[in-house]
Short mmCIF file of C-alpha atoms and ligand atoms in Angstrom, two decimals:
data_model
loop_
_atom_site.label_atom_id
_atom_site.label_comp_id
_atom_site.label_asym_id
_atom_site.label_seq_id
_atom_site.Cartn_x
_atom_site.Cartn_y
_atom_site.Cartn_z
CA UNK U 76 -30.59 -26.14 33.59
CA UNK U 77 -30.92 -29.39 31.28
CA UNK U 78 -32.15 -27.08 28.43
CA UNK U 79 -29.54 -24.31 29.19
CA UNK U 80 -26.92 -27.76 28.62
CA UNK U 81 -28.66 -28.42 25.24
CA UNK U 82 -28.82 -25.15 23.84
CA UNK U 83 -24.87 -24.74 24.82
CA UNK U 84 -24.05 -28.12 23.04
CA UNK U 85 -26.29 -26.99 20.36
CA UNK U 86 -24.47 -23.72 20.07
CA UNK U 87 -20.95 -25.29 20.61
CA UNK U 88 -22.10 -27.51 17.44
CA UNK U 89 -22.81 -24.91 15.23
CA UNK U 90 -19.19 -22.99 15.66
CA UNK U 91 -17.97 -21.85 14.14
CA UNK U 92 -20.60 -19.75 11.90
CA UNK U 93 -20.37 -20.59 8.45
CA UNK U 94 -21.01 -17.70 5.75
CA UNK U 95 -21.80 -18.60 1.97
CA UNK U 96 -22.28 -16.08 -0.59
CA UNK U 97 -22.71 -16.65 -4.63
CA UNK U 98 -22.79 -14.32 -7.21
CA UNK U 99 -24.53 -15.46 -10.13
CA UNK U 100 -24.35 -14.75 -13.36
CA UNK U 101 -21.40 -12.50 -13.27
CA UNK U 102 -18.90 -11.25 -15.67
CA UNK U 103 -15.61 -12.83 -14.12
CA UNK U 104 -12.96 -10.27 -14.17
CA UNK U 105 -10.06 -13.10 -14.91
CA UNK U 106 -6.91 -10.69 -14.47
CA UNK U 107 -4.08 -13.67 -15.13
CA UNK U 108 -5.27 -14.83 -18.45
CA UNK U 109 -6.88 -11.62 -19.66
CA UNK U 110 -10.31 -12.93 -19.87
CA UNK U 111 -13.70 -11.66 -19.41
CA UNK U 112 -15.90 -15.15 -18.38
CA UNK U 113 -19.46 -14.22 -19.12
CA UNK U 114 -22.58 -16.27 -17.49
CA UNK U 115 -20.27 -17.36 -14.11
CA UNK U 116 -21.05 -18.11 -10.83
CA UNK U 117 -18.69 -17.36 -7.68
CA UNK U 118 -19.56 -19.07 -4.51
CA UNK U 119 -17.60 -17.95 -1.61
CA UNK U 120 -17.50 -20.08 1.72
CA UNK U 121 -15.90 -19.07 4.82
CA UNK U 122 -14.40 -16.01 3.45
CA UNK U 123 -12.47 -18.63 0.84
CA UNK U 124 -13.54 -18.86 -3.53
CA UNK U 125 -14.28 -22.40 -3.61
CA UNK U 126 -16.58 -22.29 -7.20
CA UNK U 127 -15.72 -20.18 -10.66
CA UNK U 128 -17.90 -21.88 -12.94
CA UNK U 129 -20.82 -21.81 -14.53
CA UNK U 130 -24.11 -23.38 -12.98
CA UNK U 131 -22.65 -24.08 -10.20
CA UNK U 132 -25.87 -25.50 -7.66
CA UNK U 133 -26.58 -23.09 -4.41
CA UNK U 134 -26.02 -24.96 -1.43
CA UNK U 135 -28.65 -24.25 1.15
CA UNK U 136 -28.55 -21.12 3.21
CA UNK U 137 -26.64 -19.54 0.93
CA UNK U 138 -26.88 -15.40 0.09
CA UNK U 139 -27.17 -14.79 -3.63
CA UNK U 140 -26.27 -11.75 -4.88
CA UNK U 141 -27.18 -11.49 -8.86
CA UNK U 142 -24.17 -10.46 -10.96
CA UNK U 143 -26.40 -9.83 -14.11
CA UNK U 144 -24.84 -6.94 -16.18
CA UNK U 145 -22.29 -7.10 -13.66
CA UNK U 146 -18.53 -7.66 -13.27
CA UNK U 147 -16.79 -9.07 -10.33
CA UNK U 148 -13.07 -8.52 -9.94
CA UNK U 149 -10.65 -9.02 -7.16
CA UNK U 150 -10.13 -6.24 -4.58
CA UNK U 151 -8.06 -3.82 -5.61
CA UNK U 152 -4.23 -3.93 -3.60
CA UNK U 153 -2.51 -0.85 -2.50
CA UNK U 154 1.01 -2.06 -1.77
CA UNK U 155 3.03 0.82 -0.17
CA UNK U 156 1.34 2.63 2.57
CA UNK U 157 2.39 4.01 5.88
CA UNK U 158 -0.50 4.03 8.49
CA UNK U 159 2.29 6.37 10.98
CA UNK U 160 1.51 9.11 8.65
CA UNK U 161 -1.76 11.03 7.99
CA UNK U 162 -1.02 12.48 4.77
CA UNK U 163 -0.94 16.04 6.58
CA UNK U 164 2.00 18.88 6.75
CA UNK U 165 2.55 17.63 10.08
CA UNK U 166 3.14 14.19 9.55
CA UNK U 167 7.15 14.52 8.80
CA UNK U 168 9.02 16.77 10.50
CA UNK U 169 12.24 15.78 9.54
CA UNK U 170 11.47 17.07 5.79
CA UNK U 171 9.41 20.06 7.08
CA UNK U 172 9.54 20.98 10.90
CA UNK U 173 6.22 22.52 12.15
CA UNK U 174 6.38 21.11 15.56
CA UNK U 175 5.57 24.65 17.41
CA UNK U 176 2.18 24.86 15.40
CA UNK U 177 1.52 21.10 16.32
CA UNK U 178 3.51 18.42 18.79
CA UNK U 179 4.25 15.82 16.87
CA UNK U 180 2.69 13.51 19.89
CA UNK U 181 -0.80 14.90 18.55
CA UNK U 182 0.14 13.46 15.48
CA UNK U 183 1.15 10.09 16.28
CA UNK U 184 -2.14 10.32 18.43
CA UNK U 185 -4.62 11.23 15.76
CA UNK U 186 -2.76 8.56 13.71
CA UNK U 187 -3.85 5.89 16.13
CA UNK U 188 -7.02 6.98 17.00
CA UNK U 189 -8.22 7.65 13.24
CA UNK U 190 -7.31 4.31 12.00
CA UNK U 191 -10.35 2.91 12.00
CA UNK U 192 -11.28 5.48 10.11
CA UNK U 193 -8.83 5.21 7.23
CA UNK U 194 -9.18 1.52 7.09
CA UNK U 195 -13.00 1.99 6.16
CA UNK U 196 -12.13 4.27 3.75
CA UNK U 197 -9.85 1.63 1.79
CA UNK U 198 -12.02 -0.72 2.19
CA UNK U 199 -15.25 1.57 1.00
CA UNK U 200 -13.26 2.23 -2.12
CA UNK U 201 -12.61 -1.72 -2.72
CA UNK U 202 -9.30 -1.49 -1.79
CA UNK U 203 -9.61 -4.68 0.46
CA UNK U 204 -5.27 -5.41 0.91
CA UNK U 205 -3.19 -2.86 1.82
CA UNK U 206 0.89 -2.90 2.55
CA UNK U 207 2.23 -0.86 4.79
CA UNK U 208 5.73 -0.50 4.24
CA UNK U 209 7.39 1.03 6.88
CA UNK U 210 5.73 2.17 10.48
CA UNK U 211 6.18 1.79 14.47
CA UNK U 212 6.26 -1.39 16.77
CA UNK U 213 2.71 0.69 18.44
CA UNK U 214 1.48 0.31 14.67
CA UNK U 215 2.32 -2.88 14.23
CA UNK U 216 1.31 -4.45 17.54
CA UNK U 217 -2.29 -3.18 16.05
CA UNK U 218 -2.43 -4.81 12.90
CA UNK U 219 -4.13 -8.36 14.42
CA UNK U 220 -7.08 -6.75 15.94
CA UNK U 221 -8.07 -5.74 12.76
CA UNK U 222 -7.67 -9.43 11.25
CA UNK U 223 -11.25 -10.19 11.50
CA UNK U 224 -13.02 -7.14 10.97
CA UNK U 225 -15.03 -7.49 7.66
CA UNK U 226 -14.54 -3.32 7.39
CA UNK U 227 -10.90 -3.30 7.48
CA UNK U 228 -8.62 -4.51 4.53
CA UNK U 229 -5.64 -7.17 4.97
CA UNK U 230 -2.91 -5.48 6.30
CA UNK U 231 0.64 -6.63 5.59
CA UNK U 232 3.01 -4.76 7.48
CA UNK U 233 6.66 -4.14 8.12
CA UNK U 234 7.92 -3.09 11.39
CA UNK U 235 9.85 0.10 11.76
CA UNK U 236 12.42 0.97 8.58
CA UNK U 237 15.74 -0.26 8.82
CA UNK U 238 18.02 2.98 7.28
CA UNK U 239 20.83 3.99 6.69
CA UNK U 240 20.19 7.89 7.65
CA UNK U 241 17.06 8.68 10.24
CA UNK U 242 16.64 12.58 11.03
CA UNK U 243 17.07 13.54 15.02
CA UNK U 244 13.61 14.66 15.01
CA UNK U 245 12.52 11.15 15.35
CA UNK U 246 14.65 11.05 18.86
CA UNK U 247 13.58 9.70 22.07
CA UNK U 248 10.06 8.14 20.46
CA UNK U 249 10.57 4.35 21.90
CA UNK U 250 7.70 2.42 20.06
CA UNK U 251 6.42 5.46 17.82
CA UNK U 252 9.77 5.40 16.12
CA UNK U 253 8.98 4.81 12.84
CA UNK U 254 13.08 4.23 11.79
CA UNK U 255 15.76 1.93 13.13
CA UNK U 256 19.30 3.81 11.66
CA UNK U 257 21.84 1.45 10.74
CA UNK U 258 25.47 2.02 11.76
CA UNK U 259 26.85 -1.48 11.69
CA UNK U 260 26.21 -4.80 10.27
CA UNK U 261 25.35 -5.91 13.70
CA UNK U 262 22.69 -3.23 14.54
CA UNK U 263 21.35 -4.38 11.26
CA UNK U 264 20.63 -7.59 12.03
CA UNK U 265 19.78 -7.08 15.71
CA UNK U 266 17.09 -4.25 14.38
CA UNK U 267 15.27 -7.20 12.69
CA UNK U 268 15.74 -9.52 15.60
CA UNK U 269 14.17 -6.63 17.55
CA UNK U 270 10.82 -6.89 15.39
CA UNK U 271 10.54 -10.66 15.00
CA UNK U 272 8.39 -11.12 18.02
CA UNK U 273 6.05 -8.53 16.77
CA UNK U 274 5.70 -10.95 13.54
CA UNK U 275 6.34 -8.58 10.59
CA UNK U 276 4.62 -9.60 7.20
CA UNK U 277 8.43 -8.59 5.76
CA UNK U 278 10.83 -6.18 6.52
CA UNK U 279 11.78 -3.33 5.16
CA UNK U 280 14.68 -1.31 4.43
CA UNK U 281 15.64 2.49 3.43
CA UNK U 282 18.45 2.67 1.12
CA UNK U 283 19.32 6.51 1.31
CA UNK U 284 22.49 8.13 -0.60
CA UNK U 285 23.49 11.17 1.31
CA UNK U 286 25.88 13.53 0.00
CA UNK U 287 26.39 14.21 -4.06
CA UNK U 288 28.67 10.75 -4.65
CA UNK U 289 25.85 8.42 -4.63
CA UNK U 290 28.43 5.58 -6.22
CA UNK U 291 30.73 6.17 -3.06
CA UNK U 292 27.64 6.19 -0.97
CA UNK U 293 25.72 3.53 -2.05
CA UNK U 294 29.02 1.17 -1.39
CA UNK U 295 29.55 2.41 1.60
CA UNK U 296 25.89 1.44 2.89
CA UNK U 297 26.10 -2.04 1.10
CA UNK U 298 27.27 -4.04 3.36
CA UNK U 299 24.44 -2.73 6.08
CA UNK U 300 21.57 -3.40 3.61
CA UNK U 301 23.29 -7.03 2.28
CA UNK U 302 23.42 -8.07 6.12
CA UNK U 303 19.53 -7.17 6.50
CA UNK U 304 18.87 -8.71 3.59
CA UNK U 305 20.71 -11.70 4.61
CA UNK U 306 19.09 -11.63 8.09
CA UNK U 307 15.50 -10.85 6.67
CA UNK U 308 15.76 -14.06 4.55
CA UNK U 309 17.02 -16.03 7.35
CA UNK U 310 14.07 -15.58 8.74
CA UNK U 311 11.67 -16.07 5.87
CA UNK U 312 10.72 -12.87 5.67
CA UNK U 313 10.89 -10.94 2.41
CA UNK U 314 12.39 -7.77 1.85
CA UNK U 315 11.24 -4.07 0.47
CA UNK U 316 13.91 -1.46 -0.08
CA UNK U 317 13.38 2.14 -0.73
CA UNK U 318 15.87 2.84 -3.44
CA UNK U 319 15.56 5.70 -6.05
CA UNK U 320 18.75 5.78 -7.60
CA UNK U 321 20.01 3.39 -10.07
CA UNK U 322 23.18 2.19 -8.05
CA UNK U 323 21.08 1.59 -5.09
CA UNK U 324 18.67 -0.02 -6.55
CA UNK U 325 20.70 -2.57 -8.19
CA UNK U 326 23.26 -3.50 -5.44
CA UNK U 327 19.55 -4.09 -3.26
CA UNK U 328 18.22 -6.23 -5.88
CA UNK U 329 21.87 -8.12 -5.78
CA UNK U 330 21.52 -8.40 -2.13
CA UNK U 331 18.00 -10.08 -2.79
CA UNK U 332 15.62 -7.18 -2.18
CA UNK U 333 12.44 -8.56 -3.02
CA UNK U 334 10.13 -5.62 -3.46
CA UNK U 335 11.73 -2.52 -4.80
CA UNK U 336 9.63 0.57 -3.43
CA UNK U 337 10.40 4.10 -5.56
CA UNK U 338 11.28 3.32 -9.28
CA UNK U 339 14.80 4.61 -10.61
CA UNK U 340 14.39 8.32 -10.81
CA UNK U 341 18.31 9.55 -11.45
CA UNK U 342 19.25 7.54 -14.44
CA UNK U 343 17.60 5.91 -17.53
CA UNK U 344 17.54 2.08 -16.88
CA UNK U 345 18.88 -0.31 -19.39
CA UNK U 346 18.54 -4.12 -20.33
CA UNK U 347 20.65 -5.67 -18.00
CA UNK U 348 18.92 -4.05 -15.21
CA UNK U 349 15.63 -5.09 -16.31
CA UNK U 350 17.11 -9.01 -17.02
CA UNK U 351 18.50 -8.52 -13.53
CA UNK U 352 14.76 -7.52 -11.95
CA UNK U 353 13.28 -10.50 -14.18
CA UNK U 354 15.50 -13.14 -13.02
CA UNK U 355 15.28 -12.10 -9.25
CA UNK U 356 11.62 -12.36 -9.83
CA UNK U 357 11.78 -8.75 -8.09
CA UNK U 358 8.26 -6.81 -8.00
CA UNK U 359 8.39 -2.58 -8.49
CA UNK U 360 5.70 -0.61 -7.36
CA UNK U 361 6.91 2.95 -8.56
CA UNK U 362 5.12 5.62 -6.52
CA UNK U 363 5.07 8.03 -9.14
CA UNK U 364 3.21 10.99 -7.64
CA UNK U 365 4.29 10.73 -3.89
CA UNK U 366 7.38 13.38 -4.15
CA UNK U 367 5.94 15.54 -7.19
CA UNK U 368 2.88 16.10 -4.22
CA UNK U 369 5.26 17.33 -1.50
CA UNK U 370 6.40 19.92 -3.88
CA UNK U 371 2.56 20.77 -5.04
CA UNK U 372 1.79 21.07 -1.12
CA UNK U 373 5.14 23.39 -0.23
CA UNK U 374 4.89 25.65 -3.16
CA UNK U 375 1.05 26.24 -2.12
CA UNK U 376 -0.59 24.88 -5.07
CA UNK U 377 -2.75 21.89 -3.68
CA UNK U 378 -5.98 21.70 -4.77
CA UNK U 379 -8.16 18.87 -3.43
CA UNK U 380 -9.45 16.43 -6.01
CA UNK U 381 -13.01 14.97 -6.05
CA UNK U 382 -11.28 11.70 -5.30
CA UNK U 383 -9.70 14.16 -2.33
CA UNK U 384 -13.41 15.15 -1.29
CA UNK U 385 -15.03 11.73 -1.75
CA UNK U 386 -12.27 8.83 -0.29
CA UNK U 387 -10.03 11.20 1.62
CA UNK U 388 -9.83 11.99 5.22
CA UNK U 389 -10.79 15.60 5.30
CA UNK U 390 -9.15 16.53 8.48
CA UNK U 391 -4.84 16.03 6.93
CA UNK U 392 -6.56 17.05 3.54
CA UNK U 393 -7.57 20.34 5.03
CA UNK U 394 -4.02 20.87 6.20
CA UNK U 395 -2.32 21.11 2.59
CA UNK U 396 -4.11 24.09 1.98
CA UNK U 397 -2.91 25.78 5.51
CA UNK U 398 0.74 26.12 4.94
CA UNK U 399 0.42 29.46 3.34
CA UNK U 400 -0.83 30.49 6.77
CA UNK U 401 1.75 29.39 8.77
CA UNK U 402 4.59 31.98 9.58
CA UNK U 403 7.75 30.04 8.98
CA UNK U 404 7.50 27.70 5.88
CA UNK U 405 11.01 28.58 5.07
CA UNK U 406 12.08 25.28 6.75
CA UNK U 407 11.40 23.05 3.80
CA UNK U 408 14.88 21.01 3.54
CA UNK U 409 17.20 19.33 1.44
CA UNK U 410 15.86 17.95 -1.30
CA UNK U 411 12.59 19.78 -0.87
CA UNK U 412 14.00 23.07 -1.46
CA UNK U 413 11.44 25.20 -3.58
CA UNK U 414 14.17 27.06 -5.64
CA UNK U 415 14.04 26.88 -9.38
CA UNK U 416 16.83 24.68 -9.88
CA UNK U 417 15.24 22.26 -7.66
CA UNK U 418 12.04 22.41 -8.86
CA UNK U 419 13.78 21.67 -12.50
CA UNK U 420 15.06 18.66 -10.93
CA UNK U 421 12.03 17.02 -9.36
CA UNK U 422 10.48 17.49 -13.06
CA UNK U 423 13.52 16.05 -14.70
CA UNK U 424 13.33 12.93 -11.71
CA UNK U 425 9.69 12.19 -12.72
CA UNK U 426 10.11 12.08 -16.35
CA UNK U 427 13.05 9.74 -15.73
CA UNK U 428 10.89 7.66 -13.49
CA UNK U 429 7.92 7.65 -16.27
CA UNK U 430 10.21 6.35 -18.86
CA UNK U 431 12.12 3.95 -16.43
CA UNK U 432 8.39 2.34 -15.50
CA UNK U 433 6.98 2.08 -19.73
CA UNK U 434 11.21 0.25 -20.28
CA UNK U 435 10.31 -1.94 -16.94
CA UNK U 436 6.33 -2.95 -17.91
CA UNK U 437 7.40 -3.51 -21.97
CA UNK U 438 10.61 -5.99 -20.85
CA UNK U 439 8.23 -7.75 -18.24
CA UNK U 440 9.43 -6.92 -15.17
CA UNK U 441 6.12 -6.77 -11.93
CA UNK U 442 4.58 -3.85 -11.67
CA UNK U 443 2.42 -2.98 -8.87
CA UNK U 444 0.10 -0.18 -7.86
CA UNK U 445 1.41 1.21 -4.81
CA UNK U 446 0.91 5.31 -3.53
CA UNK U 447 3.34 5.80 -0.57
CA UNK U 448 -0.01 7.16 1.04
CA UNK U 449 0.62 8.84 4.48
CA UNK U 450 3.29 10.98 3.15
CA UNK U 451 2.53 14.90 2.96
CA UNK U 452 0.44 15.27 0.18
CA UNK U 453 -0.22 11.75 -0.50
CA UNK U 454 -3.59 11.22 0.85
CA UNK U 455 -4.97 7.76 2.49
CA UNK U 456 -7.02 6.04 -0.68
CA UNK U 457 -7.84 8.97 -2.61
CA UNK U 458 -3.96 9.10 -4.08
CA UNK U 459 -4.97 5.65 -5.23
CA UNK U 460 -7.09 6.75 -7.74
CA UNK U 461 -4.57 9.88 -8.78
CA UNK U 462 -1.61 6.85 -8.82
CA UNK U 463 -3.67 4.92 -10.96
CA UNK U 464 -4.35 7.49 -13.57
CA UNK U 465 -0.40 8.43 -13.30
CA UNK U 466 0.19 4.90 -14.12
CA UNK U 467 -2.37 4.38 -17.17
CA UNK U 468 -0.83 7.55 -18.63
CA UNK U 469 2.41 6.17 -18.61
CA UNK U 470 1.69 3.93 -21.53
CA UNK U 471 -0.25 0.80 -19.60
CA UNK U 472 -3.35 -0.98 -21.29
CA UNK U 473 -6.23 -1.64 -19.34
CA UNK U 474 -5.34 -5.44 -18.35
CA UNK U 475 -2.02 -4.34 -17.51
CA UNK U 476 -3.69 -1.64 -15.20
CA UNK U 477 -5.63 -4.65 -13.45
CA UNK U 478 -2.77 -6.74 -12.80
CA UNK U 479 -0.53 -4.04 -11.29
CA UNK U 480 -3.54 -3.27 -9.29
CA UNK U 481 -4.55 -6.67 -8.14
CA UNK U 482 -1.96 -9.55 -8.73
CA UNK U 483 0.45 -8.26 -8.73
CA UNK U 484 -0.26 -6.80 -5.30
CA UNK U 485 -0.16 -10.11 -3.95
CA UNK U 486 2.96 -10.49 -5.67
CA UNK U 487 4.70 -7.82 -4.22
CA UNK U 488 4.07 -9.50 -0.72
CA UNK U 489 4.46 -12.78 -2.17
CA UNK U 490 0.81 -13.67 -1.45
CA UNK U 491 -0.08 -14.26 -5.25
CA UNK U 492 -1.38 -17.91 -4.28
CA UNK U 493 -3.63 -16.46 -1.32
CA UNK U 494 -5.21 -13.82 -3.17
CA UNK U 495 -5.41 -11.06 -6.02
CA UNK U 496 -7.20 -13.13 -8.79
CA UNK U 497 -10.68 -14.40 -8.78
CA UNK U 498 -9.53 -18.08 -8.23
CA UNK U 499 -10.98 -21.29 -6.66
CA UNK U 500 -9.17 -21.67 -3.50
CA UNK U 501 -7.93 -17.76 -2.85
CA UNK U 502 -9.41 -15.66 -0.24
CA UNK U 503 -12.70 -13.93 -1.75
CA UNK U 504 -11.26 -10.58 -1.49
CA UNK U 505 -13.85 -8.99 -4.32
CA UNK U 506 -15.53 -5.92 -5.91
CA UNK U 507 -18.41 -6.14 -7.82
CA UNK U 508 -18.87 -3.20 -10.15
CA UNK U 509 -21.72 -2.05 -12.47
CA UNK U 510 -20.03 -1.50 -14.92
CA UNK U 511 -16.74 -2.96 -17.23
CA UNK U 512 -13.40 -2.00 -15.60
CA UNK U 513 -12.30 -2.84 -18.75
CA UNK U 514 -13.59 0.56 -20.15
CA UNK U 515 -11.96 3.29 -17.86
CA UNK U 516 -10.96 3.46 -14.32
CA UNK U 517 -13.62 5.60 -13.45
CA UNK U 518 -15.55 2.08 -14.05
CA UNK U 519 -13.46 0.70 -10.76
CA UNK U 520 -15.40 3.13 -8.71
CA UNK U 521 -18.87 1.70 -9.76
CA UNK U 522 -18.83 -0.56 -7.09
CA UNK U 523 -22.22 -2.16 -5.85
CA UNK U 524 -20.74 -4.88 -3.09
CA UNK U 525 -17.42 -5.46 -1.29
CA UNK U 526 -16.84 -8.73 -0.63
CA UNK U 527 -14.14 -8.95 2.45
CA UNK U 528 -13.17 -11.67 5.12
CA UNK U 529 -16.32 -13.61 3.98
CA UNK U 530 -18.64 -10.56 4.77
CA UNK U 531 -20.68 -9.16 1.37
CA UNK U 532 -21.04 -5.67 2.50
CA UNK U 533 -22.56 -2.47 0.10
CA UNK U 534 -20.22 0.35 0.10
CA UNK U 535 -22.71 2.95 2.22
CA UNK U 536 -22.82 0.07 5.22
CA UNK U 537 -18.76 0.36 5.88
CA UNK U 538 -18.65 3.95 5.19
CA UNK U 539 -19.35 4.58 8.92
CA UNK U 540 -16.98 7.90 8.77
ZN1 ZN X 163 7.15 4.84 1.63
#
């Protein structure tokens, strides 16, 4: 009995558990001054960079991991996913409706019980902080358990979208509703009143332009997306608004829309908008591939990528190439028509988008990486990799690649003093690669240890999938 009393004292002394890790000798990717720091070492306690220096003395029962020939580089950030969606044709039926070939309840249930999953996958690939901007009270009452687990990346999640036009399919769903629609300035601020108990990382909000007078539109739906705004802030919590066209986007970012999800895809931008973005400090994470890929998947032509085969989840990947076997894929909608003339337009939109991104990135305005992942087409992690290519082609150099992948991830969740750099005093979210990210992105997939939540961890241990 005595010694059962000592060894519990004993054991209550030594709680909490303690973890030190340093890297030594490492080539410190420093991603907000540009630098490469040969000959450093990186000691990590408690999950927290408390050393970048060089020499810096082991403290006992410490791990050391040798960085020789190696780089270490913060975790990379994927800032707009939606864990609600799989990525399969399934996983919106309000743009295409295939609800007899598969309830939409087996969806929302293979979403839930495949998380795990998809979180090991991010965090396999060293994508250790993901955002998910936009998904269901069920979703969000998750997102703690997952806090501590060394396999899962920080989440930072909204609650459901606030907008201002949500398709019937979504009726009747109570906590799987991914969308709260907007009808009055009220409802607006009630809908966020509605999450706060649920403690949303920030809030998010859809500003969609029916109809084909988006100037008439996009006043009409002001006022609802200023009083979320306004109600958002109230409560310290920042805001991310879905906004593709240039008069949305701009009365959002004067209503104090932090995060702008979806560049401008309708009209070239010009200097005052970008002065406007700079001034409101306002972060863009453009999503350039997310609605080219729908129109891949309807018009048949998805082809998997070896990205596809090696980070995605084969199961929705599998689906992309099933359409063509289903008997009624007439019911693409709206915007997603496959005519010509619509197809003309989605190429038009992306070249608008591409040039609207290089104008943003060479006047200074945040950029970061973020996929829209979940979305038909748009595969959990492995549309990371295509985004990040889609980016680099669009005129970025390869620090400028790092930052919208990294910082300015933290940024966009205004987390840029808790992590996203390799930084005394930030959480020791890191990648150590084999070889220089600095040299191509294919380099960012050479990665030898994840360090996450103060657990060093080699890419086969979390890939339990
Ligand atoms: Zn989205």
């Amino acid at each position: 009995m005595r010694l059962l009393l000592i060894l519990s004292i004993v054991l209550l002394i030594k709680l909490p558990v303690h973890t030190q890790i340093i890297i030594k000798n490492v080539t410190v990717v420093d991603v907000l001054n540009k630098k490469l720091l040969q000959g450093h070492d990186v000691l990590v306690q408690d999950g927290i960079i408390t050393a970048v220096s060089t020499n810096i003395k082991t403290p006992k029962g410490t791990t050391i991991i040798d960085g020789t020939g190696k780089y270490v580089m913060p975790g990379l950030v994927d800032t707009h996913a939606h864990f609600f969606q799989s990525g399969s044709i399934y996983t919106r039926p309000d743009i295409i409706d295939l609800r007899k070939h598969k309830p939409y309840a087996e969806e929302i249930k293979w979403t839930h019980e495949q998380m795990e999953n998809i979180l090991r996958r991010y965090t396999y690939a060293g994508i250790t902080s993901v955002v998910d901007v936009g998904t269901t009270l069920n979703f969000l009452k998750r997102r703690d358990s997952f806090r501590t687990k060394s396999f899962a990346p920080e989440i930072y999640m909204a609650g459901p979208l606030l907008t201002t036009f949500k398709s019937p399919v979504y009726a009747g769903l109570n906590d799987d509703d991914p969308f709260n629609e907007i009808k009055t300035i009220e409802e607006a601020r009630d809908f966020i009143r509605q999450q706060l108990p649920f403690r949303p990382d920030f809030i998010k909000v859809g500003y969609i332009l029916l109809g084909s007078d988006k100037d008439s539109a996009a006043k009409a739906n002001y006022p609802l997306v200023a009083a979320a705004i306004d109600e958002a802030h109230k409560n310290n919590l920042r805001v991310s608004v879905h906004a593709t066209q240039l008069v949305a986007s701009q009365l959002a970012v004067e209503a104090g829309a932090n995060h702008l999800v979806h560049g401008v895809d309708d009209k070239l931008i010009d200097e005052s908008y970008i002065q406007l973005l700079k001034n409101r400090n306002v972060v863009v994470t453009p999503s350039l591939l997310v609605h080219s890929k729908y129109h891949i998947v309807f018009r048949h032509l998805y082809h998997a990528t070896e990205d596809d085969i090696h980070y995605a989840h084969p199961a929705p990947l599998k689906t992309l190439m099933e359409l063509k076997d289903l008997s009624d894929t007439t019911m693409v909608k709206n915007y997603f028509n496959l005519s010509e003339r619509n197809s003309a337009r989605v190429k038009t939109a992306d070249s608008i988008r591409i040039v609207n991104l290089k104008r943003m990135l060479d006047g200074g305005v945040t950029i970061a990486l973020g996929t829209d992942a979940g979305n038909i087409g748009s595969q959990h992690v492995s549309s990371y990799f295509h985004e990040l290519a889609a980016i680099k082609n669009s005129g970025f150099d390869m620090w400028q690649l790092l930052q919208t992948a990294t910082i300015n991830g933290a940024r966009a969740v205004g987390k840029d003093s808790e992590f996203g750099s390799v930084t005394k005093g930030k959480k020791a979210n890191l990648i150590l690669l084999q070889k220089n990210p600095l040299e191509n992105i294919s380099n960012w997939k050479s990665i030898e240890w994840v360090i996450n939540k103060g657990v060093a961890q080699t890419p086969a241990s979390i890939r339990n999938f």
